[in-house]
Short mmCIF file of C-alpha atoms in Angstrom, two decimals:
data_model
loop_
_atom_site.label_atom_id
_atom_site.label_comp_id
_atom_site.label_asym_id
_atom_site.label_seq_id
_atom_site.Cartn_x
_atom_site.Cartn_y
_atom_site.Cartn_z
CA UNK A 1 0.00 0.00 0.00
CA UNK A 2 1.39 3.28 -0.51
CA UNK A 3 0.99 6.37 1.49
CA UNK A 4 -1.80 8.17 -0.63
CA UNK A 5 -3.75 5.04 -0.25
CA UNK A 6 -2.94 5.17 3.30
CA UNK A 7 -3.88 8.54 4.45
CA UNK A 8 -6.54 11.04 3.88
CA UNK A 9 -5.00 14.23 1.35
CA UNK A 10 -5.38 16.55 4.91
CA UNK A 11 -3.18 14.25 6.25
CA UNK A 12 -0.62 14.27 3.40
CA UNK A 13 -0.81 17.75 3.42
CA UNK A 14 0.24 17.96 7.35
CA UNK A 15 2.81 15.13 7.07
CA UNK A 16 4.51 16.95 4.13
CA UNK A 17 4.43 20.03 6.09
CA UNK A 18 5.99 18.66 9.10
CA UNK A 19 8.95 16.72 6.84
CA UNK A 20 9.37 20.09 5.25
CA UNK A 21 9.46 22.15 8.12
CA UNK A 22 12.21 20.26 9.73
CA UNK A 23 14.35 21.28 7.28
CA UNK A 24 12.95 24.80 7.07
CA UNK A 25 15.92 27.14 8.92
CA UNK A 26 14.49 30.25 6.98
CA UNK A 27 11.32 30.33 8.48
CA UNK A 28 11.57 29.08 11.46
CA UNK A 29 14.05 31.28 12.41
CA UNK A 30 12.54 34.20 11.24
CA UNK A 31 9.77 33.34 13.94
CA UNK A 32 6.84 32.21 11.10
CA UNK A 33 4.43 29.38 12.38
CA UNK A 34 1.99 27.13 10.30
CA UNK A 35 -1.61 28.07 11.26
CA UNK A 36 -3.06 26.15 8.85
CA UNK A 37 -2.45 23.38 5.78
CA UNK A 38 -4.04 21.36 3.61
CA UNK A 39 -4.34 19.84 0.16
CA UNK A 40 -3.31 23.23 -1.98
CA UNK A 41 -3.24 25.53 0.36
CA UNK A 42 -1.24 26.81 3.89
CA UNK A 43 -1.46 29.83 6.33
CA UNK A 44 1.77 31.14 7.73
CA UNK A 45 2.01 33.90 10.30
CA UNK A 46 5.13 36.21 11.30
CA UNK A 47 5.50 38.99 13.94
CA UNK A 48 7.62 42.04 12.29
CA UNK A 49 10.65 42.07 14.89
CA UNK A 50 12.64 45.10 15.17
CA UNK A 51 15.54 43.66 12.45
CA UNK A 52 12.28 43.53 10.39
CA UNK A 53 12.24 47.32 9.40
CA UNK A 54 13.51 49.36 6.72
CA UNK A 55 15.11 52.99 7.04
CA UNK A 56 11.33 53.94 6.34
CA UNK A 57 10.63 52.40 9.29
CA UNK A 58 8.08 50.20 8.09
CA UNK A 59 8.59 46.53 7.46
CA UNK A 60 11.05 45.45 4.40
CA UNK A 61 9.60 44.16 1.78
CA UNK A 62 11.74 41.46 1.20
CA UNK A 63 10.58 39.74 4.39
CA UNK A 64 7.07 39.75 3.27
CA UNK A 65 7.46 38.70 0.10
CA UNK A 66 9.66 35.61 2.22
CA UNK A 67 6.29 35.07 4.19
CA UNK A 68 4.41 34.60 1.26
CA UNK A 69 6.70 32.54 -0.73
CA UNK A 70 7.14 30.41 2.58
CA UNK A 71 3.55 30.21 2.39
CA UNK A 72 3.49 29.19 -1.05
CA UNK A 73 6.16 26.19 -0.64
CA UNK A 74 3.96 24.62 2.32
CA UNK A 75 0.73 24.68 -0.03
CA UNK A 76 2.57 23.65 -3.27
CA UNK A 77 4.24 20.55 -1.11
CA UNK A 78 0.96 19.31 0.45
CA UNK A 79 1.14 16.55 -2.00
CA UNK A 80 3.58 14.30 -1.47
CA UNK A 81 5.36 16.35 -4.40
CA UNK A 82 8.61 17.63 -3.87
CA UNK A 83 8.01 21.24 -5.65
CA UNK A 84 10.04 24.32 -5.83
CA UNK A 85 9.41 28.15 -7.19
CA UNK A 86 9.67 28.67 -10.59
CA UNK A 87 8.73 32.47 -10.50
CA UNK A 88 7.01 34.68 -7.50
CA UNK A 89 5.69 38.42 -7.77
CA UNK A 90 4.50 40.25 -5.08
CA UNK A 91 2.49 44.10 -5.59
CA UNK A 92 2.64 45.61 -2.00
CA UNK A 93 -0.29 47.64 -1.16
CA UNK A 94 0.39 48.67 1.91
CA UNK A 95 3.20 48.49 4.96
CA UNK A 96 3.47 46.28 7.97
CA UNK A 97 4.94 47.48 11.16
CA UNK A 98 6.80 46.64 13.56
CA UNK A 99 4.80 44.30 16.21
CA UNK A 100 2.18 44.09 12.86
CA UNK A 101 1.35 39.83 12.94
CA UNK A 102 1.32 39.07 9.29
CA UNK A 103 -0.90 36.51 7.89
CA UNK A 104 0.30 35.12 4.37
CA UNK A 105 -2.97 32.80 3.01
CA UNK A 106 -1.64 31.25 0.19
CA UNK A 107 -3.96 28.93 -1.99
CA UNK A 108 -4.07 26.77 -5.54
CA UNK A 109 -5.14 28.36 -8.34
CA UNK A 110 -4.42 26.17 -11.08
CA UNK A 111 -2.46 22.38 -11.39
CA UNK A 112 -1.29 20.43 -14.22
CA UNK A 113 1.59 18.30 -15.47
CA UNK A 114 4.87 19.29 -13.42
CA UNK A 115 3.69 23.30 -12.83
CA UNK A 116 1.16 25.04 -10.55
CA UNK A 117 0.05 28.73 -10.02
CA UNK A 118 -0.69 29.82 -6.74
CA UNK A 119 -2.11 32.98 -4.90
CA UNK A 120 -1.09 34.26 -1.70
CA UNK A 121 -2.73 37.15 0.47
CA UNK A 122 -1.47 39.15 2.87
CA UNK A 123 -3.15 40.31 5.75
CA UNK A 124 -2.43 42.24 8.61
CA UNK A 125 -5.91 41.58 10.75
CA UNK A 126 -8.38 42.60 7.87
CA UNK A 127 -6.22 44.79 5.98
CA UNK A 128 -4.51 43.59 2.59
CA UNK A 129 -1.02 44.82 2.44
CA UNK A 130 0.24 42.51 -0.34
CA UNK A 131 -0.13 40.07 -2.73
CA UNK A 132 1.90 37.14 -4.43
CA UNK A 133 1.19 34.98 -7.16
CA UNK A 134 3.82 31.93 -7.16
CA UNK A 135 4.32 29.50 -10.18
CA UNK A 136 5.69 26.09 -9.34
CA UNK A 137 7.57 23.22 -11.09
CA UNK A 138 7.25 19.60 -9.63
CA UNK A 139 11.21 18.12 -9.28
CA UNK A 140 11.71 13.98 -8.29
CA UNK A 141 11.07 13.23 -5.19
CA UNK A 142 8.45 12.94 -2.44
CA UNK A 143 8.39 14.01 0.80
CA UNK A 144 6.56 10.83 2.68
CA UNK A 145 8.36 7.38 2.18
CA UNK A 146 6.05 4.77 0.30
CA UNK A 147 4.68 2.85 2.94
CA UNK A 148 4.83 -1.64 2.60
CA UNK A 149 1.33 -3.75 2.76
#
């Protein structure tokens, strides 16, 4: 039996996430948790920290648009796939802050063959202050280990 047969695509999608987030040094140590995954999609959340901020004093944009491809990686992976970015583009529409807890939504838009397109949000409470659209290319691998009958 193998492991999709085994367990439920929610369950995938956690198992994946866990495997990948052992590995993950990036975001873990820039404080981001999973709040949510499943099949095609993942929540991330980050505090801005102080060594988050730009000389505008507002939070750089480079660590949101690491949220949101974070975000991206944990719902392109949910499948047992090993997957990695192809291309990511991020319009900012308006700043974090410092203490601001960022919310990156990310979620499937489209899947076929070895390449995806994905959409990531986000929010800071109910306020957009970005958005990312991600394009993936599956690579061999999987993240889960066939399981024996």
């Amino acid at each position: 039996m193998n492991v999709k047969a085994a367990l439920s695509p929610e369950d995938i999608a956690r198992a994946c996430a866990d495997a990948m987030w052992v590995e993950d040094d990036a975001s873990k140590g820039l404080g981001m948790e999973i709040v949510e995954i499943g099949p095609g999609f993942a929540t991330l959340a980050m505090t801005v920290r102080p060594d988050m901020v730009n000389g505008q004093r507002i939070a750089h944009g480079g660590f949101i648009f690491t949220l949101a491809d974070s975000a991206f990686a944990f719902a392109c992976n949910s499948r047992n796939e090993r997957v990695v970015a192809a291309q990511g583009q991020i319009t900012f529409i308006k700043p974090g802050k410092l203490g601001d807890r960022l919310v990156a939504n990310a979620r499937e838009v489209a899947r076929g063959g070895r390449s995806g397109i994905y959409d990531v949000r986000v929010t800071v409470g109910d306020a957009v202050i970005a958005e990312f659209r991600g394009h993936s290319r599956v690579i061999p691998g999987t993240w889960l280990p066939p399981q024996d009958e």
